[in-house]
Each structure stands twice: as structure tokens, then as C-alpha cells.
CSV table of N, CA and C in Angstrom, one decimal:
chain,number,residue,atom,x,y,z
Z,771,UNK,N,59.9,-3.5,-22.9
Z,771,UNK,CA,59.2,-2.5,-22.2
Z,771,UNK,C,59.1,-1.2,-23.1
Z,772,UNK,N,60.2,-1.2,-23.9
Z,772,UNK,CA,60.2,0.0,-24.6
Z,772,UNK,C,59.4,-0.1,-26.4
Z,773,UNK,N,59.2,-1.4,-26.4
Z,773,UNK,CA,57.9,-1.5,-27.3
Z,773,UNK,C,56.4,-1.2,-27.1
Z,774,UNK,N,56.1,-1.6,-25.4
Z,774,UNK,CA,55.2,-1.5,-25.7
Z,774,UNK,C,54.5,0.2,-25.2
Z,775,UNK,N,55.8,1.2,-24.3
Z,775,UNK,CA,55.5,2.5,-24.5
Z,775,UNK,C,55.2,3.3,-25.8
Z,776,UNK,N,55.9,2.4,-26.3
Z,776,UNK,CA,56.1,3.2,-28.1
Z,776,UNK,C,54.7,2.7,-28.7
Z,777,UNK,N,54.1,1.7,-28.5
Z,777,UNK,CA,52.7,1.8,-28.7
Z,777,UNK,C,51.8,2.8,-28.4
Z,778,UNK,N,51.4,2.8,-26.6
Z,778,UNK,CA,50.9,3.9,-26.8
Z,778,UNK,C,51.2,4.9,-26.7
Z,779,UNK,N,52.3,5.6,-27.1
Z,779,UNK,CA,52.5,6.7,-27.3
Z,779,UNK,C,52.1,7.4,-28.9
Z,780,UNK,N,52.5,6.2,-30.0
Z,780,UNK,CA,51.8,6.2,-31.3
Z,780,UNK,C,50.2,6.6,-31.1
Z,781,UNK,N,49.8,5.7,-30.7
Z,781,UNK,CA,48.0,6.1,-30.1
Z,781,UNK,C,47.9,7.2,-29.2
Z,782,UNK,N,48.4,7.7,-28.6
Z,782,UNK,CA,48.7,9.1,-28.0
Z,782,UNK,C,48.7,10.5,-28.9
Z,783,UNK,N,49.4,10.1,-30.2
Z,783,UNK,CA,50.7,11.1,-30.9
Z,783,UNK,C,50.9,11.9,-30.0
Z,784,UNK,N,51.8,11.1,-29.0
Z,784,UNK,CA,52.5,11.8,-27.9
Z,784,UNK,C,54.3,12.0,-28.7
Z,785,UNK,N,55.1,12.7,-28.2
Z,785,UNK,CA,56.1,13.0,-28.2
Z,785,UNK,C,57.0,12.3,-28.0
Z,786,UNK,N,57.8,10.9,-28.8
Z,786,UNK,CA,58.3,10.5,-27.8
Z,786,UNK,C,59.7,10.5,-27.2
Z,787,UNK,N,59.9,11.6,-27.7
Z,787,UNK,CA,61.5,12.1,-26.8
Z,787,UNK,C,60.9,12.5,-25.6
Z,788,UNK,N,59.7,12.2,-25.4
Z,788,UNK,CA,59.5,13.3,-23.6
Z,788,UNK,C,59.2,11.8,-23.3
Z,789,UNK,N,59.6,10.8,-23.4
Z,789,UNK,CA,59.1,9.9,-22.8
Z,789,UNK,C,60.0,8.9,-21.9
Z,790,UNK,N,59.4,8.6,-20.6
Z,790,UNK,CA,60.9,7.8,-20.3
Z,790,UNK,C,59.8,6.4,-19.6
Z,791,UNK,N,60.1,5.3,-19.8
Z,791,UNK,CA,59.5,4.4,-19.6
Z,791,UNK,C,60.0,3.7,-18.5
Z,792,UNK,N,59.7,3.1,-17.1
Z,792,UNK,CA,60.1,2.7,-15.9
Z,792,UNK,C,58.8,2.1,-15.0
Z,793,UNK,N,59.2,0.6,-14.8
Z,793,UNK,CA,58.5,0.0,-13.9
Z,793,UNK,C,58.0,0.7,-12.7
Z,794,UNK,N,56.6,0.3,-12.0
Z,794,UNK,CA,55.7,0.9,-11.5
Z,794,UNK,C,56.3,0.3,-10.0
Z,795,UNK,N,56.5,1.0,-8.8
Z,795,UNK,CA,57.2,0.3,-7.9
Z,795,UNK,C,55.8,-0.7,-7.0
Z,796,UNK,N,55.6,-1.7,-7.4
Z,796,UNK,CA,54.8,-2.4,-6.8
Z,796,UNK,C,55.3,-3.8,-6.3
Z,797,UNK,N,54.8,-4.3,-5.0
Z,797,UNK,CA,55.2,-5.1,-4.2
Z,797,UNK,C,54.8,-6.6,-5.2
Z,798,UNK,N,55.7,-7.4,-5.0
Z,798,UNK,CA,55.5,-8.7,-6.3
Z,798,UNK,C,55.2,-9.2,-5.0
Z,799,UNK,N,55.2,-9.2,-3.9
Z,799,UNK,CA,54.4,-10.3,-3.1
Z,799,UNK,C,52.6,-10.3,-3.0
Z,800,UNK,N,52.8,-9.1,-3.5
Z,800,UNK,CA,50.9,-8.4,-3.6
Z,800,UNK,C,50.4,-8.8,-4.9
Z,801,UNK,N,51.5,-8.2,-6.1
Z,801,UNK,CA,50.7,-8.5,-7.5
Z,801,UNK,C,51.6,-9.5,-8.0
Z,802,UNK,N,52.5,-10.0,-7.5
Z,802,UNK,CA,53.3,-11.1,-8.6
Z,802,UNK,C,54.5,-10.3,-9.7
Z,803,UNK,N,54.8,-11.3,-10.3
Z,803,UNK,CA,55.6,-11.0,-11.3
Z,803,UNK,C,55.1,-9.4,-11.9
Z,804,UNK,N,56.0,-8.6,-12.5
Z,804,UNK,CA,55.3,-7.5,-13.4
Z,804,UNK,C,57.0,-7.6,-13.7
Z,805,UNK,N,57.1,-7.8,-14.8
Z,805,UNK,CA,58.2,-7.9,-16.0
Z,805,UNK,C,57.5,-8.0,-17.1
Z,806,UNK,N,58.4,-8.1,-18.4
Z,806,UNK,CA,58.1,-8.4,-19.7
Z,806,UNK,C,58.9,-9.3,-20.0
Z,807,UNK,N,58.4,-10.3,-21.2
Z,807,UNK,CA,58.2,-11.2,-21.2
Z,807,UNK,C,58.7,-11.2,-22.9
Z,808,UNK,N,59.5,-10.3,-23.4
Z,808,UNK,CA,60.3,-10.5,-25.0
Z,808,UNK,C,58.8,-10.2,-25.9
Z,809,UNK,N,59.0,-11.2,-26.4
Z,809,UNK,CA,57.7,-10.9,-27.8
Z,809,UNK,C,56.2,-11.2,-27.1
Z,810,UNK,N,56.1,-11.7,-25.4
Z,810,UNK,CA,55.3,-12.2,-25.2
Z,810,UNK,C,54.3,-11.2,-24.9
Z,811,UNK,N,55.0,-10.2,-24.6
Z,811,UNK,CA,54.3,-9.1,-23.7
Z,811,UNK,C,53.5,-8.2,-25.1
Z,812,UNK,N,54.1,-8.2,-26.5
Z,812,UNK,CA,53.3,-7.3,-27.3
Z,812,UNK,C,52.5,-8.3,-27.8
Z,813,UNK,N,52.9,-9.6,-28.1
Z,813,UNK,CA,51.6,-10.4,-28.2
Z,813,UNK,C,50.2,-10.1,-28.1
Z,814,UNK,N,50.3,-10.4,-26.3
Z,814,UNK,CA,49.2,-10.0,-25.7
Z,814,UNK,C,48.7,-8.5,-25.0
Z,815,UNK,N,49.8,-7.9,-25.7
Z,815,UNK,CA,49.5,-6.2,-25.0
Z,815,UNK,C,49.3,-5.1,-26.1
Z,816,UNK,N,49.5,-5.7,-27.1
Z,816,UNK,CA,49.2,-4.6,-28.6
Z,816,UNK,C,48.2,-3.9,-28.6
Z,817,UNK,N,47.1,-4.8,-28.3
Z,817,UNK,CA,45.6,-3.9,-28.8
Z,817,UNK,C,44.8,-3.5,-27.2
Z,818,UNK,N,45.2,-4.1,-26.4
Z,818,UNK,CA,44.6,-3.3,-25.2
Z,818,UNK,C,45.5,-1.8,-24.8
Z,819,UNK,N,46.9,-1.9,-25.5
Z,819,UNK,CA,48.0,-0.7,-25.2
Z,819,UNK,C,46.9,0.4,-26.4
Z,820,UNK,N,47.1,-0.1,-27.1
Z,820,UNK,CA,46.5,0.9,-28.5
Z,820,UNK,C,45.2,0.8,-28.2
Z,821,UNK,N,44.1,0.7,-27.9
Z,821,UNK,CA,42.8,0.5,-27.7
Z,821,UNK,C,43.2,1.5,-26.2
Z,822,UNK,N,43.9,1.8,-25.1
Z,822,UNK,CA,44.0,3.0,-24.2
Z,822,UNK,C,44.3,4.0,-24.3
Z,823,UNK,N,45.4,3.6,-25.3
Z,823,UNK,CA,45.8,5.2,-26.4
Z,823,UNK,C,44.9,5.8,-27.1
Z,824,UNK,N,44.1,5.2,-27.8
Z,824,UNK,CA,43.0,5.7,-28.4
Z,824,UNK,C,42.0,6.8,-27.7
Z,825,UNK,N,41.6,6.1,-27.0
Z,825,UNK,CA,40.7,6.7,-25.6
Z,825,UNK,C,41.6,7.8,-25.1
Z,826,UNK,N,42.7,7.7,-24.4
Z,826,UNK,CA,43.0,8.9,-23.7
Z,826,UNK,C,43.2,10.0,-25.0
Z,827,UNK,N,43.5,9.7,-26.0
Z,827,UNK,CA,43.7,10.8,-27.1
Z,827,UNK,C,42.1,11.4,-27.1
Z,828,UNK,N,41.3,10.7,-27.5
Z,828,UNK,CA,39.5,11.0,-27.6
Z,828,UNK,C,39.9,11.9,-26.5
Z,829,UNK,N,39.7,11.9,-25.2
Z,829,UNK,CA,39.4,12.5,-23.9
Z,829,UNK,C,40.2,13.8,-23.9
Z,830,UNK,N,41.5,13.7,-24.7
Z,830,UNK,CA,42.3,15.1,-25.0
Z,830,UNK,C,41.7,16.2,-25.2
Z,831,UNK,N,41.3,15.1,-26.5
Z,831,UNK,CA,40.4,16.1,-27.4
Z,831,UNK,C,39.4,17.0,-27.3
Z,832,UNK,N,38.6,16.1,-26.7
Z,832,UNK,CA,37.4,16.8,-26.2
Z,832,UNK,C,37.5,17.1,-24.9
Z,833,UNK,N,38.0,17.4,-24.0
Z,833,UNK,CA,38.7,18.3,-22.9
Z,833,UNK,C,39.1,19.9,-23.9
Z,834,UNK,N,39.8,19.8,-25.0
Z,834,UNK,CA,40.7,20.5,-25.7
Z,834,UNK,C,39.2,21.5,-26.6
Z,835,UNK,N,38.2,20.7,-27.1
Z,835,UNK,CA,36.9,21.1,-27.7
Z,835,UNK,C,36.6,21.6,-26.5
Z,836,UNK,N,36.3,20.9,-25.3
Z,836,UNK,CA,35.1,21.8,-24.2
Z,836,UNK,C,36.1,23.6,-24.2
Z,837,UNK,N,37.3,23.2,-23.7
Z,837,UNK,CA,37.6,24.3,-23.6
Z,837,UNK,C,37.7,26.4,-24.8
Z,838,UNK,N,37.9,25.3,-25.7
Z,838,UNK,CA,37.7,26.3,-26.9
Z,838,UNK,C,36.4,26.1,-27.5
Z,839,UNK,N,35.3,25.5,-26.9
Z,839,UNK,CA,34.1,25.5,-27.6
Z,839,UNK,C,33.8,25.1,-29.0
Z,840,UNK,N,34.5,24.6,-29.1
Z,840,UNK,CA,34.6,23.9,-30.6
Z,840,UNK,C,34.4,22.6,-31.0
Z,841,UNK,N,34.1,22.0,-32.3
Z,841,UNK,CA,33.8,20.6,-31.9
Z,841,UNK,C,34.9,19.9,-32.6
Z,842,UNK,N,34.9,18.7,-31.5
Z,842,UNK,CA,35.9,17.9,-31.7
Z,842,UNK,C,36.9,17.8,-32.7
Z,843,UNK,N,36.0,17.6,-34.1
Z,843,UNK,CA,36.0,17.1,-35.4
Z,843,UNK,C,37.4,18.1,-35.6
Z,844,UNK,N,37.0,19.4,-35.4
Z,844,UNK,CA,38.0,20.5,-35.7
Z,844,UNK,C,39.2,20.6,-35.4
Z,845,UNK,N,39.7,19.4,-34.4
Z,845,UNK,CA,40.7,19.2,-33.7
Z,845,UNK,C,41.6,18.2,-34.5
Z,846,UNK,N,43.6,18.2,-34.1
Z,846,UNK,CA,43.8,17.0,-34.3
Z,846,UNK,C,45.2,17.2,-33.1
Z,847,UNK,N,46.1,16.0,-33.3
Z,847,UNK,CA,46.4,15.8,-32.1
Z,847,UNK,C,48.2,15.6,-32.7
Z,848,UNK,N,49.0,16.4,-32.1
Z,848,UNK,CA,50.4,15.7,-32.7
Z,848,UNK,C,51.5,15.9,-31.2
Z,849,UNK,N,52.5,15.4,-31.2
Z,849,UNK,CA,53.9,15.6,-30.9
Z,849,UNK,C,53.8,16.1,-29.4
Z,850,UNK,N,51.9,15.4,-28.9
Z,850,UNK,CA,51.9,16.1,-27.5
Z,850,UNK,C,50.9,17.0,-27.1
Z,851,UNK,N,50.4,17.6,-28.3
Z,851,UNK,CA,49.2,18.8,-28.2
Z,851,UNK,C,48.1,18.2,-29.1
Z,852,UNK,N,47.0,18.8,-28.7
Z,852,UNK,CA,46.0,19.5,-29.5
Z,852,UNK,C,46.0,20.5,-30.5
Z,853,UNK,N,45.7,20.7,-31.9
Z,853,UNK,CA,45.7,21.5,-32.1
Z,853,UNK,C,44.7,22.0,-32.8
Z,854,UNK,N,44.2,23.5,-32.8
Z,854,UNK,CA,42.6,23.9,-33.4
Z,854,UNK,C,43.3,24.0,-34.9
Z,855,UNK,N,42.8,23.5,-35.8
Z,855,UNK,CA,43.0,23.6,-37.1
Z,855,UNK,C,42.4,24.6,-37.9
Z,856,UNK,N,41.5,25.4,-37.1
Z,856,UNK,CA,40.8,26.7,-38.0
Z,856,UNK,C,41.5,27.6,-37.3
Z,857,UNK,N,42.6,27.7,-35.9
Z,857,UNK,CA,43.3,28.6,-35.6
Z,857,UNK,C,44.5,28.5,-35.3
Z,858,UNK,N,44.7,27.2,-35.6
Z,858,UNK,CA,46.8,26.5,-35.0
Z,858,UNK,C,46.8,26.7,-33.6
Z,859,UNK,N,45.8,27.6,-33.1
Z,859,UNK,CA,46.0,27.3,-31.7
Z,859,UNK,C,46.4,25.8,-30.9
Z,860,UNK,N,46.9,25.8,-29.8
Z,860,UNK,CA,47.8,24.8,-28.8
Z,860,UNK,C,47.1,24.1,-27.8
Z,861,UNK,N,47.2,23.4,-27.5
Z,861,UNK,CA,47.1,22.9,-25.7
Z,861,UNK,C,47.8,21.8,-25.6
Z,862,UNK,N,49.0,21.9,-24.5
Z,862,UNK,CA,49.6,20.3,-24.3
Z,862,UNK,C,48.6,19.5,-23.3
Z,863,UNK,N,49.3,18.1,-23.3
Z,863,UNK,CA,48.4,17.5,-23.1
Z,863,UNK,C,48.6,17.7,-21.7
Z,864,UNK,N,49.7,18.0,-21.0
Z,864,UNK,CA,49.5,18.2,-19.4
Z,864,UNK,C,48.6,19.3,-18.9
Z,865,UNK,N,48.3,20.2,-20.0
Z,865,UNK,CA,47.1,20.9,-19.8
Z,865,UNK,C,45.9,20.8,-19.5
Z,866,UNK,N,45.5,19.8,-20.3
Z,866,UNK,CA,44.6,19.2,-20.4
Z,866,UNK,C,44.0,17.9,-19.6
Z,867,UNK,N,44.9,17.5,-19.0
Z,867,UNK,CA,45.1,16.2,-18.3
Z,867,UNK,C,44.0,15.8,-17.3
Z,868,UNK,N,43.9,17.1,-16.6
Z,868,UNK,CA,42.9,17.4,-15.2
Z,868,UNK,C,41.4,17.7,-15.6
Z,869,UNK,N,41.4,18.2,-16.8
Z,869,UNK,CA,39.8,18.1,-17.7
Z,869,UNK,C,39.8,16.8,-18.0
Z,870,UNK,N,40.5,15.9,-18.9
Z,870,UNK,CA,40.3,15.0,-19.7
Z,870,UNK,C,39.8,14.1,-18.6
Z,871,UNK,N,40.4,14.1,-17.3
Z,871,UNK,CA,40.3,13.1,-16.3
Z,871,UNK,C,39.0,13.0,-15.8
Z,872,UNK,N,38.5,14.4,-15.7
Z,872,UNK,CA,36.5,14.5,-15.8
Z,872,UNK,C,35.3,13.9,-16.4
Z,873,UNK,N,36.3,13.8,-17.7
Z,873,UNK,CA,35.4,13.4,-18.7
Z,873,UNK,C,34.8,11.6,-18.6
Z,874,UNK,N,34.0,11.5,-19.1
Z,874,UNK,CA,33.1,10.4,-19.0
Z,874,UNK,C,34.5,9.4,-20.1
Z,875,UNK,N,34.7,8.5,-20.3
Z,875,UNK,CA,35.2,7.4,-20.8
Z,875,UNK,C,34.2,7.2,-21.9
Z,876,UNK,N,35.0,7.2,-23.2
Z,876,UNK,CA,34.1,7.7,-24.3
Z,876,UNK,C,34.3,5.7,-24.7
Z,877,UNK,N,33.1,5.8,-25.9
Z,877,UNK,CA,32.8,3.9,-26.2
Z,877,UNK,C,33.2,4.2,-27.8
Z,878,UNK,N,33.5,2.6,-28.3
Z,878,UNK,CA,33.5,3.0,-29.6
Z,878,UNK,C,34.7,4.3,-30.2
Z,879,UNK,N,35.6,3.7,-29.3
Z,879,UNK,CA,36.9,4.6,-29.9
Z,879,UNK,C,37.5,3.7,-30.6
Z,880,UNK,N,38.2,4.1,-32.2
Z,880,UNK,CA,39.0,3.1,-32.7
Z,880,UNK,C,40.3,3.6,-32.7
Z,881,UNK,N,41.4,2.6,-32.5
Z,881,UNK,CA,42.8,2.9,-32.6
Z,881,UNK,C,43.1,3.6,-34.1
Z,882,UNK,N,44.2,4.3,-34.1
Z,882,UNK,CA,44.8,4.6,-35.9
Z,882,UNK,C,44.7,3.9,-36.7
Z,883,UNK,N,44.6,4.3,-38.0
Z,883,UNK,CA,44.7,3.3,-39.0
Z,883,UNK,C,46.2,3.2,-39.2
Z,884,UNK,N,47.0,2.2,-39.8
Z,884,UNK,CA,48.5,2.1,-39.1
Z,884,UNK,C,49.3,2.9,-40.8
Z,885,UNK,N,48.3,2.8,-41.9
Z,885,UNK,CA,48.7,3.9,-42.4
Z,885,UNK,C,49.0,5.2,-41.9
Z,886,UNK,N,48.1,5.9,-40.7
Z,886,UNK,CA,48.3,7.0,-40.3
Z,886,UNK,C,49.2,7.1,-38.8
Z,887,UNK,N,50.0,6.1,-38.8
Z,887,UNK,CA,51.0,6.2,-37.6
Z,887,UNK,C,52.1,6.7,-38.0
Z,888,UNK,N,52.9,7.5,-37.0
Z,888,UNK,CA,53.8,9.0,-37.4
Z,888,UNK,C,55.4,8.4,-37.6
Z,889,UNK,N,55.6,7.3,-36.8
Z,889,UNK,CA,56.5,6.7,-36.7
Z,889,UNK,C,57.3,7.5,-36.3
Z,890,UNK,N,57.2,8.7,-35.3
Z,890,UNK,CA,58.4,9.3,-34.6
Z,890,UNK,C,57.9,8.6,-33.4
Z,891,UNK,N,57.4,7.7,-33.1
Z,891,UNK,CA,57.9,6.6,-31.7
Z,891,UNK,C,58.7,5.5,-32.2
Z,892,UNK,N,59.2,5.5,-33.2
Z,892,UNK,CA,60.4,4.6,-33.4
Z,892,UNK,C,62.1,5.3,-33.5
Z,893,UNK,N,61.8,6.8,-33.6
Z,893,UNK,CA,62.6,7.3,-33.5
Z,893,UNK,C,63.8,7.4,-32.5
């Protein structure tokens, strides 16, 4: 379980000491099993975890652009925030959460290149 938060949280560049990972209280007579499954679970959960991280990071962003009027490009994203690169200015992402959630579901997002993963989610 704690592999595959540490996925997207990499796809996030979310923080992940703020992170606590814990099963969703759902009735297994309604959905069935919800466990993990050892290697079986990143198998098949790698690139849909990272392919949602992607996206919610996009949707940060540009929540983070609508609000400072800026465009996207100008942005990048670390340890939790947004940040404006032509002013260091901030916004965490709980800030942002309630815009991002407005936003249309962008297409054509690609996950990180794994050169550019931070590796403080293995931390």
C-alpha cells in the first residue's frame, strides 16, 4: 500500500512526509476484496496511479495559473505547492484543491520522465 501512495505522490510532487496512507472504509460485501496484493497491486496499478497523478498535478497548476493570471508554462510544482517561477510566489495544494476540482479534466497529460522524479517519496 505504501508503494503505491509513493507513486502518486512522485506524480503529485507532493510532500511525502504529509502523507499517511489508510484503507477507504468500504463494505467488502458491496465492493469485494479491497487489499493489496504484494507485487501484484503495482503490476497493475503503476501507470493508472501515475497517469492520475499527472492530471491532478495539471489541474493544480492551472487552478494556480487561473489564479495569478499567468500561464501555466510559468509554473512548477514541488514538496506540495505551486510555485510562480518569475516570483517564488506559493500556493499549497489544499489551496487550490476547491479550484482545481472546477476545472475541466485536462487530455493528453503525460506522467514524469523518471529522470525527473525527486525521490523524496522514498524517503
Amino acid at each position: 500500500m505504501t508503494s503505491l501512495s509513493q507513486l502518486l505522490a512522485e506524480e503529485l510532487d507532493a510532500d511525502w512526509t504529509k502523507i499517511r496512507a489508510e484503507f477507504a472504509p468500504v463494505d467488502p460485501a458491496l465492493y469485494g476484496f479491497q487489499g493489496v496484493v504484494g507485487s501484484q497491486s503495482i503490476r497493475t496499478l503503476w501507470k493508472p496511479l501515475r497517469q492520475v497523478g499527472a492530471v491532478g498535478r495539471a489541474m493544480l497548476v492551472e487552478a494556480a495559473a487561473q489564479k495569478w493570471g499567468v500561464q501555466a508554462s510559468q509554473l512548477r510544482t514541488e514538496n506540495g505547492f505551486v510555485i510562480n517561477t518569475a516570483s517564488n510566489a506559493k500556493l499549497s495544494y489544499g489551496t487550490l484543491a476547491e479550484a482545481a476540482d472546477k476545472l475541466p479534466m485536462p487530455s493528453g497529460v503525460q506522467p514524469k520522465d523518471p529522470k525527473d522524479f525527486s525521490s523524496s517519496a522514498s524517503r
